Structure formats: C-alpha cells, structure tokens
mmCIF file of C-alpha atoms in Angstrom:
data_model
loop_
_atom_site.group_PDB
_atom_site.id
_atom_site.type_symbol
_atom_site.label_atom_id
_atom_site.label_comp_id
_atom_site.label_asym_id
_atom_site.label_seq_id
_atom_site.Cartn_x
_atom_site.Cartn_y
_atom_site.Cartn_z
ATOM 1 C CA MET A 789 18.319 1.391 3.952
ATOM 2 C CA ILE A 790 16.186 -0.629 1.547
ATOM 3 C CA ALA A 791 12.470 -0.030 0.949
ATOM 4 C CA LEU A 792 10.075 -1.979 -1.237
ATOM 5 C CA VAL A 793 7.081 -0.001 -2.462
ATOM 6 C CA THR A 794 4.479 -2.055 -4.292
ATOM 7 C CA GLY A 795 2.456 -0.481 -7.084
ATOM 8 C CA ALA A 796 5.123 2.220 -7.323
ATOM 9 C CA SER A 797 4.961 3.050 -11.019
ATOM 10 C CA ARG A 798 2.321 5.767 -10.572
ATOM 11 C CA GLY A 799 0.023 7.618 -8.189
ATOM 12 C CA ILE A 800 0.428 7.129 -4.460
ATOM 13 C CA GLY A 801 3.104 4.478 -4.911
ATOM 14 C CA ALA A 802 5.264 6.724 -7.073
ATOM 15 C CA ALA A 803 4.902 9.591 -4.610
ATOM 16 C CA CYS A 804 5.932 7.284 -1.762
ATOM 17 C CA ALA A 805 8.950 6.050 -3.722
ATOM 18 C CA LYS A 806 10.122 9.608 -4.400
ATOM 19 C CA ARG A 807 9.611 10.714 -0.785
ATOM 20 C CA LEU A 808 11.446 7.708 0.650
ATOM 21 C CA ALA A 809 14.306 8.140 -1.810
ATOM 22 C CA ALA A 810 14.621 11.733 -0.583
ATOM 23 C CA ASP A 811 14.955 10.309 2.936
ATOM 24 C CA GLY A 812 17.887 8.180 1.848
ATOM 25 C CA TYR A 813 16.231 4.859 1.053
ATOM 26 C CA THR A 814 17.228 2.727 -1.878
ATOM 27 C CA VAL A 815 13.748 2.083 -3.242
ATOM 28 C CA LEU A 816 12.695 -1.107 -4.986
ATOM 29 C CA VAL A 817 10.057 0.155 -7.413
ATOM 30 C CA HIS A 818 7.529 -2.638 -7.835
ATOM 31 C CA TYR A 819 5.272 -2.802 -10.871
ATOM 32 C CA HIS A 820 3.066 -5.340 -12.606
ATOM 33 C CA ARG A 821 2.643 -4.188 -16.227
ATOM 34 C CA SER A 822 3.964 -0.600 -16.299
ATOM 35 C CA ALA A 823 7.588 -1.459 -17.022
ATOM 36 C CA ALA A 824 8.439 1.809 -18.776
ATOM 37 C CA ALA A 825 6.984 3.991 -16.021
ATOM 38 C CA ALA A 826 8.721 1.961 -13.320
ATOM 39 C CA ALA A 827 12.044 2.128 -15.142
ATOM 40 C CA ALA A 828 11.736 5.903 -15.595
ATOM 41 C CA LEU A 829 10.930 6.424 -11.921
ATOM 42 C CA ALA A 830 13.741 4.102 -10.819
ATOM 43 C CA ALA A 831 16.179 6.070 -12.964
ATOM 44 C CA GLU A 832 14.932 9.355 -11.516
ATOM 45 C CA ILE A 833 15.347 8.292 -7.876
ATOM 46 C CA ARG A 834 18.230 5.852 -8.378
ATOM 47 C CA GLY A 835 15.946 2.995 -7.399
ATOM 48 C CA ILE A 836 15.590 -0.520 -8.757
ATOM 49 C CA PRO A 837 12.515 -1.804 -10.631
ATOM 50 C CA VAL A 838 11.092 -5.173 -9.566
ATOM 51 C CA GLN A 839 8.190 -6.961 -11.232
ATOM 52 C CA ALA A 840 5.444 -9.319 -10.078
ATOM 53 C CA ASP A 841 1.720 -9.869 -10.401
ATOM 54 C CA LEU A 842 0.686 -9.630 -6.749
ATOM 55 C CA GLY A 843 -2.393 -11.692 -7.476
ATOM 56 C CA ASP A 844 -0.102 -14.666 -8.168
ATOM 57 C CA PHE A 845 1.660 -16.086 -5.099
ATOM 58 C CA ALA A 846 4.252 -17.864 -7.251
ATOM 59 C CA GLN A 847 5.295 -14.517 -8.722
ATOM 60 C CA ILE A 848 5.511 -12.999 -5.248
ATOM 61 C CA ASP A 849 7.716 -15.918 -4.197
ATOM 62 C CA ARG A 850 9.993 -15.306 -7.176
ATOM 63 C CA MET A 851 10.186 -11.546 -6.615
ATOM 64 C CA THR A 852 10.871 -11.754 -2.885
ATOM 65 C CA ALA A 853 13.474 -14.491 -3.372
ATOM 66 C CA GLU A 854 15.289 -12.246 -5.845
ATOM 67 C CA ILE A 855 15.086 -9.307 -3.435
ATOM 68 C CA ARG A 856 16.492 -11.339 -0.558
ATOM 69 C CA GLN A 857 19.263 -12.749 -2.727
ATOM 70 C CA GLN A 858 20.315 -9.393 -4.166
ATOM 71 C CA HIS A 859 19.696 -7.056 -1.235
ATOM 72 C CA GLY A 860 19.346 -9.139 1.906
ATOM 73 C CA ARG A 861 16.544 -8.074 4.174
ATOM 74 C CA ILE A 862 14.580 -4.909 3.527
ATOM 75 C CA ASP A 863 14.067 -2.250 6.178
ATOM 76 C CA LEU A 864 10.690 -0.984 5.013
ATOM 77 C CA LEU A 865 7.790 -2.552 3.147
ATOM 78 C CA VAL A 866 5.052 -0.291 1.806
ATOM 79 C CA ASN A 867 2.101 -2.357 0.584
ATOM 80 C CA ASN A 868 0.439 0.094 -1.758
ATOM 81 C CA ALA A 869 -0.540 -1.924 -4.851
ATOM 82 C CA GLY A 870 -4.243 -2.470 -5.320
ATOM 83 C CA ILE A 871 -7.073 -2.623 -7.821
ATOM 84 C CA ALA A 872 -10.643 -1.344 -7.622
ATOM 85 C CA LEU A 873 -14.036 -2.411 -8.935
ATOM 86 C CA ASP A 874 -16.837 0.052 -9.520
ATOM 87 C CA GLY A 875 -20.358 -1.314 -9.864
ATOM 88 C CA LEU A 876 -23.331 -2.768 -8.048
ATOM 89 C CA PHE A 877 -22.423 -5.660 -5.764
ATOM 90 C CA GLN A 878 -24.541 -8.220 -7.605
ATOM 91 C CA ASP A 879 -23.141 -7.162 -10.985
ATOM 92 C CA ILE A 880 -19.489 -7.881 -10.139
ATOM 93 C CA SER A 881 -18.404 -11.260 -11.513
ATOM 94 C CA ASP A 882 -17.005 -13.916 -9.211
ATOM 95 C CA ALA A 883 -13.766 -13.902 -11.187
ATOM 96 C CA ASP A 884 -13.312 -10.142 -10.820
ATOM 97 C CA ALA A 885 -14.156 -10.260 -7.122
ATOM 98 C CA LEU A 886 -11.656 -13.057 -6.515
ATOM 99 C CA ARG A 887 -8.974 -11.198 -8.459
ATOM 100 C CA LEU A 888 -9.521 -8.078 -6.354
ATOM 101 C CA PHE A 889 -9.164 -9.980 -3.092
ATOM 102 C CA MET A 890 -6.136 -11.892 -4.325
ATOM 103 C CA VAL A 891 -4.315 -8.641 -5.136
ATOM 104 C CA ASN A 892 -5.582 -6.305 -2.413
ATOM 105 C CA VAL A 893 -5.538 -8.760 0.484
ATOM 106 C CA GLY A 894 -3.686 -11.887 -0.595
ATOM 107 C CA GLY A 895 -0.899 -9.903 -2.243
ATOM 108 C CA VAL A 896 -0.352 -7.829 0.889
ATOM 109 C CA MET A 897 -0.343 -10.798 3.256
ATOM 110 C CA HIS A 898 1.813 -13.044 1.088
ATOM 111 C CA THR A 899 4.415 -10.350 0.421
ATOM 112 C CA VAL A 900 4.673 -9.751 4.152
ATOM 113 C CA LYS A 901 4.873 -13.478 4.832
ATOM 114 C CA ARG A 902 7.862 -13.873 2.523
ATOM 115 C CA LEU A 903 9.783 -10.801 3.763
ATOM 116 C CA LEU A 904 8.916 -10.946 7.463
ATOM 117 C CA PRO A 905 11.323 -13.753 8.517
ATOM 118 C CA ASP A 906 14.383 -11.567 7.907
ATOM 119 C CA MET A 907 12.825 -8.728 9.912
ATOM 120 C CA LEU A 908 12.074 -11.149 12.746
ATOM 121 C CA HIS A 909 15.648 -12.418 12.690
ATOM 122 C CA ALA A 910 17.028 -8.864 12.768
ATOM 123 C CA HIS A 911 14.510 -7.707 15.406
ATOM 124 C CA THR A 912 13.750 -4.597 13.395
ATOM 125 C CA GLY A 913 11.629 -3.525 10.464
ATOM 126 C CA CYS A 914 8.697 -1.400 9.421
ATOM 127 C CA ILE A 915 5.596 -2.272 7.421
ATOM 128 C CA VAL A 916 3.120 0.327 6.178
ATOM 129 C CA ASN A 917 -0.076 -0.858 4.511
ATOM 130 C CA ILE A 918 -2.175 1.476 2.374
ATOM 131 C CA ALA A 919 -5.881 1.009 3.049
ATOM 132 C CA SER A 920 -8.729 3.387 2.174
ATOM 133 C CA VAL A 921 -11.406 5.466 3.808
ATOM 134 C CA TRP A 922 -13.863 3.057 2.152
ATOM 135 C CA GLY A 923 -12.380 0.274 4.253
ATOM 136 C CA GLU A 924 -13.449 2.220 7.320
ATOM 137 C CA CYS A 925 -16.888 3.504 6.368
ATOM 138 C CA GLY A 926 -17.786 1.537 3.227
ATOM 139 C CA ALA A 927 -18.932 2.816 -0.144
ATOM 140 C CA ALA A 928 -21.897 1.881 -2.305
ATOM 141 C CA CYS A 929 -20.842 0.447 -5.669
ATOM 142 C CA GLU A 930 -17.428 -0.366 -4.209
ATOM 143 C CA VAL A 931 -18.454 -3.156 -1.852
ATOM 144 C CA HIS A 932 -15.667 -5.567 -2.743
ATOM 145 C CA TYR A 933 -13.009 -2.862 -2.578
ATOM 146 C CA SER A 934 -14.350 -1.647 0.764
ATOM 147 C CA ALA A 935 -14.338 -5.174 2.186
ATOM 148 C CA ALA A 936 -10.787 -5.819 0.970
ATOM 149 C CA LYS A 937 -9.443 -2.611 2.474
ATOM 150 C CA ALA A 938 -11.228 -3.384 5.748
ATOM 151 C CA ALA A 939 -9.358 -6.697 5.722
ATOM 152 C CA VAL A 940 -6.058 -4.842 5.275
ATOM 153 C CA ILE A 941 -6.870 -2.744 8.333
ATOM 154 C CA GLY A 942 -7.658 -5.854 10.387
ATOM 155 C CA PHE A 943 -4.470 -7.528 9.190
ATOM 156 C CA THR A 944 -2.443 -4.469 10.184
ATOM 157 C CA LYS A 945 -3.805 -4.394 13.729
ATOM 158 C CA ALA A 946 -3.415 -8.129 14.308
ATOM 159 C CA LEU A 947 0.091 -8.401 12.864
ATOM 160 C CA ALA A 948 1.264 -5.396 14.885
ATOM 161 C CA GLN A 949 0.328 -7.232 18.073
ATOM 162 C CA GLU A 950 2.063 -10.415 16.931
ATOM 163 C CA VAL A 951 5.414 -8.937 15.900
ATOM 164 C CA GLY A 952 5.768 -5.966 18.245
ATOM 165 C CA LEU A 953 8.049 -7.775 20.679
ATOM 166 C CA SER A 954 10.361 -8.496 17.746
ATOM 167 C CA GLY A 955 10.883 -4.774 17.183
ATOM 168 C CA ILE A 956 8.739 -4.601 14.054
ATOM 169 C CA ARG A 957 6.189 -1.838 13.629
ATOM 170 C CA VAL A 958 3.108 -2.333 11.441
ATOM 171 C CA ASN A 959 0.841 0.573 10.619
ATOM 172 C CA CYS A 960 -1.738 1.604 8.074
ATOM 173 C CA VAL A 961 -2.383 4.793 6.143
ATOM 174 C CA SER A 962 -6.004 5.260 5.130
ATOM 175 C CA PRO A 963 -6.348 7.784 2.280
ATOM 176 C CA GLY A 964 -9.468 9.738 1.598
ATOM 177 C CA VAL A 965 -10.317 10.894 -1.917
ATOM 178 C CA ILE A 966 -6.993 11.371 -3.710
ATOM 179 C CA ASP A 967 -6.285 12.672 -7.203
ATOM 180 C CA THR A 968 -5.044 9.438 -8.809
ATOM 181 C CA GLU A 969 -5.742 7.395 -11.916
ATOM 182 C CA MET A 970 -7.835 5.005 -9.799
ATOM 183 C CA ASN A 971 -10.307 7.831 -9.218
ATOM 184 C CA ALA A 972 -10.317 8.811 -12.875
ATOM 185 C CA VAL A 973 -13.463 6.683 -13.255
ATOM 186 C CA TYR A 974 -15.366 9.520 -11.594
ATOM 187 C CA ASP A 975 -16.460 12.501 -13.659
ATOM 188 C CA ALA A 976 -15.648 16.090 -12.715
ATOM 189 C CA GLU A 977 -19.056 16.589 -11.116
ATOM 190 C CA THR A 978 -18.597 13.593 -8.819
ATOM 191 C CA MET A 979 -15.077 14.683 -7.836
ATOM 192 C CA ALA A 980 -16.360 18.180 -7.095
ATOM 193 C CA ALA A 981 -19.092 16.703 -4.912
ATOM 194 C CA LEU A 982 -16.532 14.591 -3.036
ATOM 195 C CA ALA A 983 -14.394 17.686 -2.506
ATOM 196 C CA GLY A 984 -17.481 19.436 -1.167
ATOM 197 C CA GLU A 985 -18.037 16.598 1.316
ATOM 198 C CA THR A 986 -14.469 16.970 2.573
ATOM 199 C CA PRO A 987 -14.195 19.489 5.439
ATOM 200 C CA LEU A 988 -10.930 20.882 4.051
ATOM 201 C CA GLY A 989 -12.792 21.477 0.779
ATOM 202 C CA CYS A 990 -10.375 19.820 -1.611
ATOM 203 C CA ILE A 991 -9.168 16.518 -3.020
ATOM 204 C CA GLY A 992 -5.936 15.095 -1.631
ATOM 205 C CA ARG A 993 -2.708 14.583 -3.536
ATOM 206 C CA PRO A 994 -0.532 11.456 -3.646
ATOM 207 C CA GLU A 995 2.182 13.469 -1.885
ATOM 208 C CA ASP A 996 -0.111 13.850 1.134
ATOM 209 C CA ILE A 997 -0.118 10.084 1.580
ATOM 210 C CA ALA A 998 3.628 9.857 0.947
ATOM 211 C CA GLU A 999 4.306 12.279 3.803
ATOM 212 C CA ALA A 1000 2.356 10.083 6.215
ATOM 213 C CA VAL A 1001 4.197 6.980 5.025
ATOM 214 C CA ALA A 1002 7.558 8.713 5.449
ATOM 215 C CA PHE A 1003 6.627 9.732 8.984
ATOM 216 C CA LEU A 1004 5.567 6.215 9.959
ATOM 217 C CA ALA A 1005 8.805 4.853 8.512
ATOM 218 C CA SER A 1006 10.925 7.272 10.500
ATOM 219 C CA ALA A 1007 12.334 7.204 14.022
ATOM 220 C CA ARG A 1008 9.810 9.898 14.907
ATOM 221 C CA ALA A 1009 7.172 7.146 14.882
ATOM 222 C CA ARG A 1010 9.198 4.716 17.027
ATOM 223 C CA PHE A 1011 6.307 4.294 19.517
ATOM 224 C CA ILE A 1012 3.533 3.974 16.953
ATOM 225 C CA THR A 1013 2.276 0.570 15.807
ATOM 226 C CA GLY A 1014 -1.041 -1.025 14.968
ATOM 227 C CA GLN A 1015 -2.534 2.334 14.035
ATOM 228 C CA VAL A 1016 -4.668 3.577 11.170
ATOM 229 C CA ILE A 1017 -3.497 7.060 10.174
ATOM 230 C CA ARG A 1018 -6.326 8.828 8.361
ATOM 231 C CA VAL A 1019 -5.207 11.209 5.629
ATOM 232 C CA ASN A 1020 -8.582 12.240 4.314
ATOM 233 C CA GLY A 1021 -9.103 15.970 4.819
ATOM 234 C CA GLY A 1022 -11.757 15.201 7.432
ATOM 235 C CA PHE A 1023 -13.901 13.192 5.006
ATOM 236 C CA TYR A 1024 -14.349 10.503 7.670
ATOM 237 C CA ILE A 1025 -13.661 11.222 11.331
#
C-alpha cells in the first residue's frame, strides 16, 4: 500500500507518516523546504521523500507525475500541508493572503485532481484532508486561515458525494489546539489559556491526529465518507 502525506517533515504530518508506516504503508514523505528532516524521517520509516511547493501547480504536476511513474496509483492521500497567518484581517497583505489560499486550498484540490484519476479507474482509494477547528468556528486574527480551512471542509463534503460510487472515501480531520511548530507563535500564557478552554484540560499532540487519520484510512471506516472528525478535546462541539 502506498500513502502520500503532504507536509510530512514535521508536526502532524510526521506523526501521520510514522503511524501509517506502522500500519504497513510505504509512505511518500512530502516536503517543501525541509529536505534534511524529510530524508531523516523517510530513513526512519523506510519511506520515500518527495518534494514540491504546493502553492505552485506546475510543481504539483511534476511531483504527481513522478509518483505515478514510479509507484503507479496511490492508495491513500493525506492532505496535511498548510501555512498560517496571524494578524488583523486588514493588515494581511494581498500577496500573503493569496499565497495562503494557493497552498491551503489550491494545493489540496490540485493534488487530488492529479492523483484522483487512478483511484477512479481502480474504483478504490482514500483521501483524508486535514482542516482545523478554526475552519469550523473561526478565529480572530486568523481570518484567512479560518476561511481556507472552511473551504477544505466544503471541498471534502462535495468531493465525497461525487466520487462515492467509484469506491473512493473522502473525509476530513479537524484538529483543535495541537502542540506543533505552527502554534509556536503563541506564548505560554496563551497556550495555557487555550488548554483551559478545552474541556479535557490539555493541548493535543500530533499523534492524536495521526490516530484519527489511521482509523479513517482503515477498513474499520469502510462506511464513513464526507465526514469531519473533530479531534479537539471538546474545544468546539
């Protein structure tokens, strides 16, 4: 079994890659700039590093063409890669906003578009998109990120309806506040406050998201598609 995990060099992506490798997948460890980290992880899990800037459709075309040529179709696509912007809505530049949407939404949709035909032909496949609690409830000072993740959720639900009869399942995992580098922009006081707002009283770990992804990828989830699985400690219900 072949799985492609985007943004797999660290954080949630790395945890997903490790968990899927433990389940027997050969994992294609996607990265943009973190070549050393991706190579180290690939060596650890006997995976294969693959590189592309997911904000550049031409690079996605090149990466997916190489994947199809070298591995044939993939069985599982985990769209995890994403970038965030922290700041007041009116202070975010047009260029930064466009870049965020190109990676977080365009990168997801275009990667799927290039790898979906083989799944359709085989009448099997699984796609798991990583969204965010902010895509469900919104967050001040993360308006663009919230909007992009809401788009990922909408894409998941619509695509699931379109490809279900072809035996392809499409689901979404929506993390709450997770201990990753992306959240390193917050100081300890803010993280403690977010933990306090979480009914389980703690911040999540990347492994918590990886477990949900592994479940959705498995035969145990054979009758689940078009769903948003919230892994947020009760932060948003």
